[in-house]
PDB file of C-alpha atoms in Angstrom:
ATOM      1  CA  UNK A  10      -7.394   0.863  -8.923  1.00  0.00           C
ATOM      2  CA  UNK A  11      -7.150  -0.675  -5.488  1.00  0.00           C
ATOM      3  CA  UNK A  12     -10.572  -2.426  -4.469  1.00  0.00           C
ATOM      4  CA  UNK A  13      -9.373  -1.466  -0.855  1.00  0.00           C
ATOM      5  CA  UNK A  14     -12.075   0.058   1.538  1.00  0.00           C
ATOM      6  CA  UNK A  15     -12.515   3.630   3.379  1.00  0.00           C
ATOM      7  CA  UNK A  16     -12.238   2.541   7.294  1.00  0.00           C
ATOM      8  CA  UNK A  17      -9.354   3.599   9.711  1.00  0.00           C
ATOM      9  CA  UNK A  18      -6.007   1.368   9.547  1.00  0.00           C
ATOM     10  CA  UNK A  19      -5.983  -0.623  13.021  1.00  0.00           C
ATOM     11  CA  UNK A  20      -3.508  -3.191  13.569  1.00  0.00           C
ATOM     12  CA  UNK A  21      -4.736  -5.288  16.650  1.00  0.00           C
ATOM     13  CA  UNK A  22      -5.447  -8.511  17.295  1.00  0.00           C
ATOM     14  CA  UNK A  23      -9.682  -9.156  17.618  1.00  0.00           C
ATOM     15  CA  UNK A  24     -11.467 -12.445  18.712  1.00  0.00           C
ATOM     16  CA  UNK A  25     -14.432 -11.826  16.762  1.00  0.00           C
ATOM     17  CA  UNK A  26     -14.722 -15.799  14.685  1.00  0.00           C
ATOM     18  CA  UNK A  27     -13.437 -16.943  18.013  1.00  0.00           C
ATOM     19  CA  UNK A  28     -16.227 -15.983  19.614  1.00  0.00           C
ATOM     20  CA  UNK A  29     -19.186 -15.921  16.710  1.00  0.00           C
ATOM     21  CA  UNK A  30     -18.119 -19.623  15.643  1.00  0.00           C
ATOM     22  CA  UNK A  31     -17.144 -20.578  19.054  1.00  0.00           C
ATOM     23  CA  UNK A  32     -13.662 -22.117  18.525  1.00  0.00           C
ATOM     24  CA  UNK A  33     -10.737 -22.293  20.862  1.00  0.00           C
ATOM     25  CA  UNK A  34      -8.370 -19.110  21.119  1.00  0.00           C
ATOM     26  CA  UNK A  35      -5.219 -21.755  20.063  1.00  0.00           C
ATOM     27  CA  UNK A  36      -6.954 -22.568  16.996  1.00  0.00           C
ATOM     28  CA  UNK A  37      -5.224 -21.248  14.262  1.00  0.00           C
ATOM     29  CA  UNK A  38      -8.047 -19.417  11.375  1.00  0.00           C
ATOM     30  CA  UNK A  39      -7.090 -19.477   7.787  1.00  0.00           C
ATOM     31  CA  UNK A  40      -9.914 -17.493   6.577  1.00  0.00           C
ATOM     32  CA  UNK A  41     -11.289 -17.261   2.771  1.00  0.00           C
ATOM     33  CA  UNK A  42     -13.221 -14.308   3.670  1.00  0.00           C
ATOM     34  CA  UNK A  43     -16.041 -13.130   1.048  1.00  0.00           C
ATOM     35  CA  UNK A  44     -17.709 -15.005  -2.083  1.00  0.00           C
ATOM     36  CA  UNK A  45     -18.119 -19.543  -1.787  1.00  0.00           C
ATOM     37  CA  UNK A  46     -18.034 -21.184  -5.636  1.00  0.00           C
ATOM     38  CA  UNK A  47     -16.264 -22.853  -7.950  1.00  0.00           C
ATOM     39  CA  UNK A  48     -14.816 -19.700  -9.101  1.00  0.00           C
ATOM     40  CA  UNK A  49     -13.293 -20.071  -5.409  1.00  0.00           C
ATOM     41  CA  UNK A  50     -12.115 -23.486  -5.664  1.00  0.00           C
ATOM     42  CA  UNK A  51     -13.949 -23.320  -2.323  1.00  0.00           C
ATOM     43  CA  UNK A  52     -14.629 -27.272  -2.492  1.00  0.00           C
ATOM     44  CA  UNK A  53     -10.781 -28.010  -3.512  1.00  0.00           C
ATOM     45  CA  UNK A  54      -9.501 -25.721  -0.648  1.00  0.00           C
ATOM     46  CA  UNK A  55     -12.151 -27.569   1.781  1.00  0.00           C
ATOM     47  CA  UNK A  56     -10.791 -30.991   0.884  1.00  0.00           C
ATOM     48  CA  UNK A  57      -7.255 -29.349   1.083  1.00  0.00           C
ATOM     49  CA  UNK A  58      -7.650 -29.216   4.812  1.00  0.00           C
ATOM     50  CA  UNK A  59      -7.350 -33.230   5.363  1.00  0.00           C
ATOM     51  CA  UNK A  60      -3.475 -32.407   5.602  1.00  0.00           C
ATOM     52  CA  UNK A  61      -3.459 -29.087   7.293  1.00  0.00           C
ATOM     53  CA  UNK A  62      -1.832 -29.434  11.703  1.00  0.00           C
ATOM     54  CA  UNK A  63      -4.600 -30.789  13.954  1.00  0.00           C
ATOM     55  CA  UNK A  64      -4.847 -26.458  15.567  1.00  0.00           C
ATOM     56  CA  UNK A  65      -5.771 -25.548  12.175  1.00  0.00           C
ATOM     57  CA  UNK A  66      -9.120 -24.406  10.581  1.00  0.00           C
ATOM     58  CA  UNK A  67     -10.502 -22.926   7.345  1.00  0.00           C
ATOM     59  CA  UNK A  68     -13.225 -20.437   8.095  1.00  0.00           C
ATOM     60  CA  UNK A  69     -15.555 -19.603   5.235  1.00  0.00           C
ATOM     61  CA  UNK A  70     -16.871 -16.323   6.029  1.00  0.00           C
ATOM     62  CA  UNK A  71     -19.801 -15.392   3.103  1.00  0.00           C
ATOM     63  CA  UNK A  72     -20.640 -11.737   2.164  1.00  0.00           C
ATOM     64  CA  UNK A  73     -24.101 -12.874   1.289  1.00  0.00           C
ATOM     65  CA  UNK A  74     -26.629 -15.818   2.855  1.00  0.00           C
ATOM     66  CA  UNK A  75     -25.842 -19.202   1.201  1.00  0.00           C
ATOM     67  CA  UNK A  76     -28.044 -21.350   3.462  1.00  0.00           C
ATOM     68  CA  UNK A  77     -29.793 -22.569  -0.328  1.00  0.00           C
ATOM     69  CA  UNK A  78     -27.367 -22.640  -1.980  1.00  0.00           C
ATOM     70  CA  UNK A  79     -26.576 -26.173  -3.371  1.00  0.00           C
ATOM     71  CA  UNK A  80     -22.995 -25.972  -3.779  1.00  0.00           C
ATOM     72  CA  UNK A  81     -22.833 -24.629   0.230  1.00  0.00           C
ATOM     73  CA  UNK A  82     -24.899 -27.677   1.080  1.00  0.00           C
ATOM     74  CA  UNK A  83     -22.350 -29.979  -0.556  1.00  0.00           C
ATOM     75  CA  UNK A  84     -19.202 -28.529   1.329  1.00  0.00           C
ATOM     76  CA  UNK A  85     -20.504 -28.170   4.258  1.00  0.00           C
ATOM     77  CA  UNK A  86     -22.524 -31.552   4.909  1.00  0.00           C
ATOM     78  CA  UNK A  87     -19.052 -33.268   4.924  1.00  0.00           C
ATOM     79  CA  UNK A  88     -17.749 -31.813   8.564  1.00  0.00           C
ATOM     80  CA  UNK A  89     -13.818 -32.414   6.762  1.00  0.00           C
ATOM     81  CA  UNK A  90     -13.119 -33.495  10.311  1.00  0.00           C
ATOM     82  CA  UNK A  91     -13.977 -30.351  12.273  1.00  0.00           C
ATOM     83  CA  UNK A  92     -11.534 -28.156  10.063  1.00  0.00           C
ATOM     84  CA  UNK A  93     -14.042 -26.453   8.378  1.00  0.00           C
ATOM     85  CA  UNK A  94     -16.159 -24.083   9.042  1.00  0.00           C
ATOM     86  CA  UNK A  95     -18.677 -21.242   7.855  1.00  0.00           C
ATOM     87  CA  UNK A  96     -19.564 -18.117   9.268  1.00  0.00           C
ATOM     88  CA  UNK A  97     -22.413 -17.262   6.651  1.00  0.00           C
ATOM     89  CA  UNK A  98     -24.076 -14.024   8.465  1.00  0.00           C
ATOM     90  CA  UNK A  99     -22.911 -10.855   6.423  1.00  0.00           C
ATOM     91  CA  UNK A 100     -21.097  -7.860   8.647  1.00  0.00           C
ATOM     92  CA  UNK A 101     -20.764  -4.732   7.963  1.00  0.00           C
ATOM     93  CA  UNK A 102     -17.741  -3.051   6.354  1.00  0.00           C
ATOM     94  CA  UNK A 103     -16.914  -1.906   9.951  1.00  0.00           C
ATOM     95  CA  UNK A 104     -17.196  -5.155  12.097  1.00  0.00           C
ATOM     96  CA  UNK A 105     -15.294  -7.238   9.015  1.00  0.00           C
ATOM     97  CA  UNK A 106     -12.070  -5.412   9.898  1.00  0.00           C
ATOM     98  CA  UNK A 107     -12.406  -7.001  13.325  1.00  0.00           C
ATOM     99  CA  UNK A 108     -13.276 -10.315  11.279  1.00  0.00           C
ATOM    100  CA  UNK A 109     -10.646 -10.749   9.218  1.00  0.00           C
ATOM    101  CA  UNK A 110      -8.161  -9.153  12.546  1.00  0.00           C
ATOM    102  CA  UNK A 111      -9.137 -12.755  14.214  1.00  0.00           C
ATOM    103  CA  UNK A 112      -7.672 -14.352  11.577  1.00  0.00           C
ATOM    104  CA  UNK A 113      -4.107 -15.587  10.863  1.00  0.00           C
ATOM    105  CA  UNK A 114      -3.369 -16.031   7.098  1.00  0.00           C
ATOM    106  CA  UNK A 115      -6.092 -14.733   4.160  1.00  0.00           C
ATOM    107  CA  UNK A 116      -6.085 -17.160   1.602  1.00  0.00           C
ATOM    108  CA  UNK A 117      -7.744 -16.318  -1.705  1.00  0.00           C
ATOM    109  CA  UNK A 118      -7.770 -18.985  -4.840  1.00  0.00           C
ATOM    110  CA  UNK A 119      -9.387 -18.311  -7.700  1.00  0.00           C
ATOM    111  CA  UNK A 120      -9.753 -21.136 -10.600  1.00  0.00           C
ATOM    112  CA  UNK A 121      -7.959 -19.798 -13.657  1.00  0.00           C
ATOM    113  CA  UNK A 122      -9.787 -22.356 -15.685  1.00  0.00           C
ATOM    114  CA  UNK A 123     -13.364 -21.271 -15.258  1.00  0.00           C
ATOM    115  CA  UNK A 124     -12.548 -17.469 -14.892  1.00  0.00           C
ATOM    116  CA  UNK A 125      -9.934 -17.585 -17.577  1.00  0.00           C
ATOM    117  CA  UNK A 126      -8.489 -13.387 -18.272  1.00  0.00           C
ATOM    118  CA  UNK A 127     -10.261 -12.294 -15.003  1.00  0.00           C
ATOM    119  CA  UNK A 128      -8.386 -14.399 -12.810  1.00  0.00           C
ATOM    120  CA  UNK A 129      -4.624 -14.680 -14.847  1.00  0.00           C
ATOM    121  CA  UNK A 130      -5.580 -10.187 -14.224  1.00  0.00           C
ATOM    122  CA  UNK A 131      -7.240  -9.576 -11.175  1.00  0.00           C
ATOM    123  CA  UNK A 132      -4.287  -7.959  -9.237  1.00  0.00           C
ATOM    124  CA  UNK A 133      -5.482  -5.279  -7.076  1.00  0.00           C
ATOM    125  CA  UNK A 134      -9.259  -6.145  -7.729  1.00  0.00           C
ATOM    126  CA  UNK A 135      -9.229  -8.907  -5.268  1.00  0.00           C
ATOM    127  CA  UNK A 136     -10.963  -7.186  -2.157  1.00  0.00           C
ATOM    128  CA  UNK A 137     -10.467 -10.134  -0.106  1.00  0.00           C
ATOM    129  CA  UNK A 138      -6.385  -9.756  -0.187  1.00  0.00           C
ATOM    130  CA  UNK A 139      -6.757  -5.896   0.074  1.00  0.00           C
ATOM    131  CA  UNK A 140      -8.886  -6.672   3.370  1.00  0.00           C
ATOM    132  CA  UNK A 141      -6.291  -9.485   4.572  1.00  0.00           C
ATOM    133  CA  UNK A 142      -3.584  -7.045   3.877  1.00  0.00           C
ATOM    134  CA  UNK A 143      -4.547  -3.862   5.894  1.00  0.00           C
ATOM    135  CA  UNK A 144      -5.011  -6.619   8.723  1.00  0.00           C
ATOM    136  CA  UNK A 145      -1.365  -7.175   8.648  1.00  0.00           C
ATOM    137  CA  UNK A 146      -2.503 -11.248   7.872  1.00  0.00           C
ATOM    138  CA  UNK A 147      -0.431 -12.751   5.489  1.00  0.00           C
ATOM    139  CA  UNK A 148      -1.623 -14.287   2.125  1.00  0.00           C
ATOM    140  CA  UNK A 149      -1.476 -17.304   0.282  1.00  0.00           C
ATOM    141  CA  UNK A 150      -3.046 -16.820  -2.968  1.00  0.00           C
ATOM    142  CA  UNK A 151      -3.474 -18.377  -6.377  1.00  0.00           C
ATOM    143  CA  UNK A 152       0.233 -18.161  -8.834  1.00  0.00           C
ATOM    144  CA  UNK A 153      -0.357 -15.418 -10.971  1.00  0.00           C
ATOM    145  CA  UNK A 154       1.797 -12.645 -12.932  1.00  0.00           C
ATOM    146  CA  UNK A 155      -0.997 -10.259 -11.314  1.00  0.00           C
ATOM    147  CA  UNK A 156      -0.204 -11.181  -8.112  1.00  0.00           C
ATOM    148  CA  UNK A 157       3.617 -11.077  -8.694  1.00  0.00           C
ATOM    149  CA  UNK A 158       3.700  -7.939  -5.417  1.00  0.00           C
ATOM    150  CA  UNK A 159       2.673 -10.568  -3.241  1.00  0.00           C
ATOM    151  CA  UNK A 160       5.898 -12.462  -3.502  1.00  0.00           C
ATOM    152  CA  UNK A 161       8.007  -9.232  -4.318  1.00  0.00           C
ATOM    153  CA  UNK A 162       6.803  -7.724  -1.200  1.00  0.00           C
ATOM    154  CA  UNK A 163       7.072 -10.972   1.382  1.00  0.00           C
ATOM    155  CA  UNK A 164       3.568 -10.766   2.649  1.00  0.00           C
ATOM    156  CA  UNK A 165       2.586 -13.939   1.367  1.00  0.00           C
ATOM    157  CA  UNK A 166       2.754 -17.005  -0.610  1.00  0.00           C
ATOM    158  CA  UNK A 167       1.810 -18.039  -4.081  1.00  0.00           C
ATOM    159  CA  UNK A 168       0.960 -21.312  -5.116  1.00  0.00           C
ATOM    160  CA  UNK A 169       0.196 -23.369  -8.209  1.00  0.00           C
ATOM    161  CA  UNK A 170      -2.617 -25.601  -6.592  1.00  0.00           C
ATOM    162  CA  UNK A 171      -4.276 -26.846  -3.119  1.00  0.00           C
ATOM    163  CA  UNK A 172      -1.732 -29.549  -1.962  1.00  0.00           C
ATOM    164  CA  UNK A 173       0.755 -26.590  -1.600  1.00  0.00           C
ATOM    165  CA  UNK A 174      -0.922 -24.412   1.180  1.00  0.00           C
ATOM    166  CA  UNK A 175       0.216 -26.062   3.716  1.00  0.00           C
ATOM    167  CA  UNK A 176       4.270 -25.643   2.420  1.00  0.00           C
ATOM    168  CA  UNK A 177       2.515 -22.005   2.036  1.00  0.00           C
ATOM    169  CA  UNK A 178       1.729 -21.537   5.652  1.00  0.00           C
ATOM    170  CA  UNK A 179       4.858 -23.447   7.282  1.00  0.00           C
ATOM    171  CA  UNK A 180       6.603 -21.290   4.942  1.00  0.00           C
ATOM    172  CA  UNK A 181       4.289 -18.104   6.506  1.00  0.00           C
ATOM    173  CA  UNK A 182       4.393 -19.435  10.422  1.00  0.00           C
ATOM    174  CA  UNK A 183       8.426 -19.622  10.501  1.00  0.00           C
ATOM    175  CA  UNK A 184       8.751 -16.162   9.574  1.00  0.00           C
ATOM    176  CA  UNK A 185       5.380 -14.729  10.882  1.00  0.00           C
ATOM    177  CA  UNK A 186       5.938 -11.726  11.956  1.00  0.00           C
ATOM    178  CA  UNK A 187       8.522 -10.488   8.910  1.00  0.00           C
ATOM    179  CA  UNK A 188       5.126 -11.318   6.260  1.00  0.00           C
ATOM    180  CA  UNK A 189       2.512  -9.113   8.600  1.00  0.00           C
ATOM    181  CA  UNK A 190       4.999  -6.288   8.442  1.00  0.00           C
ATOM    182  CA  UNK A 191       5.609  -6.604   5.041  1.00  0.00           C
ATOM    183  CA  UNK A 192       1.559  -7.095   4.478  1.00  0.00           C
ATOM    184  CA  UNK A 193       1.015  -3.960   6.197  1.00  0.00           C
ATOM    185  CA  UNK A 194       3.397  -2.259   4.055  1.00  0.00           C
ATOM    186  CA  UNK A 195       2.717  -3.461   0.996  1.00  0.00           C
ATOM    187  CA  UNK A 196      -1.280  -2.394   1.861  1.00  0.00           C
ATOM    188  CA  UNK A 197      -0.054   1.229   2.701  1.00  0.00           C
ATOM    189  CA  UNK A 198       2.064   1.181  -0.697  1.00  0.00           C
ATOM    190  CA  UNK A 199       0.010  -0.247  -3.178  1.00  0.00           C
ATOM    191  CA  UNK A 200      -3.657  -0.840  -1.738  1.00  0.00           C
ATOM    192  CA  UNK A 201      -4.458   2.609   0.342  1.00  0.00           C
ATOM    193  CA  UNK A 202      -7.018   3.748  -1.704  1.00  0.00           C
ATOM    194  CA  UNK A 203      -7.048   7.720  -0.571  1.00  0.00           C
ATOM    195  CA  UNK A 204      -4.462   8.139  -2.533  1.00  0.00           C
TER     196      UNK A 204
END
């Protein structure tokens, strides 16, 4: 079953990271929106960034406080030249609608080598794409057969490891608006959970 969540379908365009993180409204926010480990790959998408357009920045936005958390410490002492950041106060199911709304692609990675079955499976389990998806934000997620509707649908990008996100998004920004209709779709056909 769809890990999707209960609140109202609105497609609009929010400034909420903008404005909580303070970053300029031409920045462009790829947003990894939920958990920070190595289940993640969070460190190898950080360092991923050192090639990503100069208007470009990963925002880390945590479901849960991480300020002690040793592996946070380690990513985010290193600055990765002002293209990443964290937004590590929890919102409500309500307000992260209007979260991940501020963003421009969801990304989601998961390392098939610590989480073995779970990852190769987790399909519609992955909250984070259902979110990114009723957003109408495109996704670039980790190559799996259980992500397969991503690419048969055109609402995102699948890739094989971190040095091909940015192919990913070029791929995503020269036919922008085509992958947002088709995420939107592809949430209201396979994610909707009141069905």
């Amino acid at each position: 079953l769809p890990n999707a969540t209960f609140t109202e379908i609105n497609y609009y365009k929010s400034d909420f990271l903008q404005k909580r993180l303070g970053l300029l409204p031409d920045k462009r926010i790829i947003l990894h929106s939920g958990g920070l480990g190595v289940w993640f790959k969070s460190k190898e998408l950080a360092e991923s960034t050192v090639n990503w357009p100069d208007n470009t920045v990963l925002v880390f936005h945590t479901s849960h406080k991480v300020d002690d958390d040793g592996y946070y410490q380690e990513i985010s002492k290193k600055g990765y030249n002002g293209k990443v950041v964290f937004s590590t106060k929890p919102v409500s199911t309500y307000e992260l609608d209007s979260l991940v709304c501020s963003a421009t692609i969801g990304i989601a990675l998961y390392s098939k080598e610590i989480l073995g079955y779970r990852a190769e499976l987790m399909g519609l389990a992955a909250g984070k794409i259902g979110n990114y998806l009723k957003c109408g934000l495109p996704v670039i997620a980790t190559k799996t057969l259980s992500f397969q509707y991503i690419t048969d649908y055109k609402c995102g990008v699948l890739v094989e490891n971190e040095p091909e996100i940015t192919g990913a998004m070029a791929i995503i920004l020269n036919a922008y608006d085509e992958f947002s209709t088709n995420a939107k779709r592809c949430y209201k056909e396979l994610w909707e959970p009141s069905k």
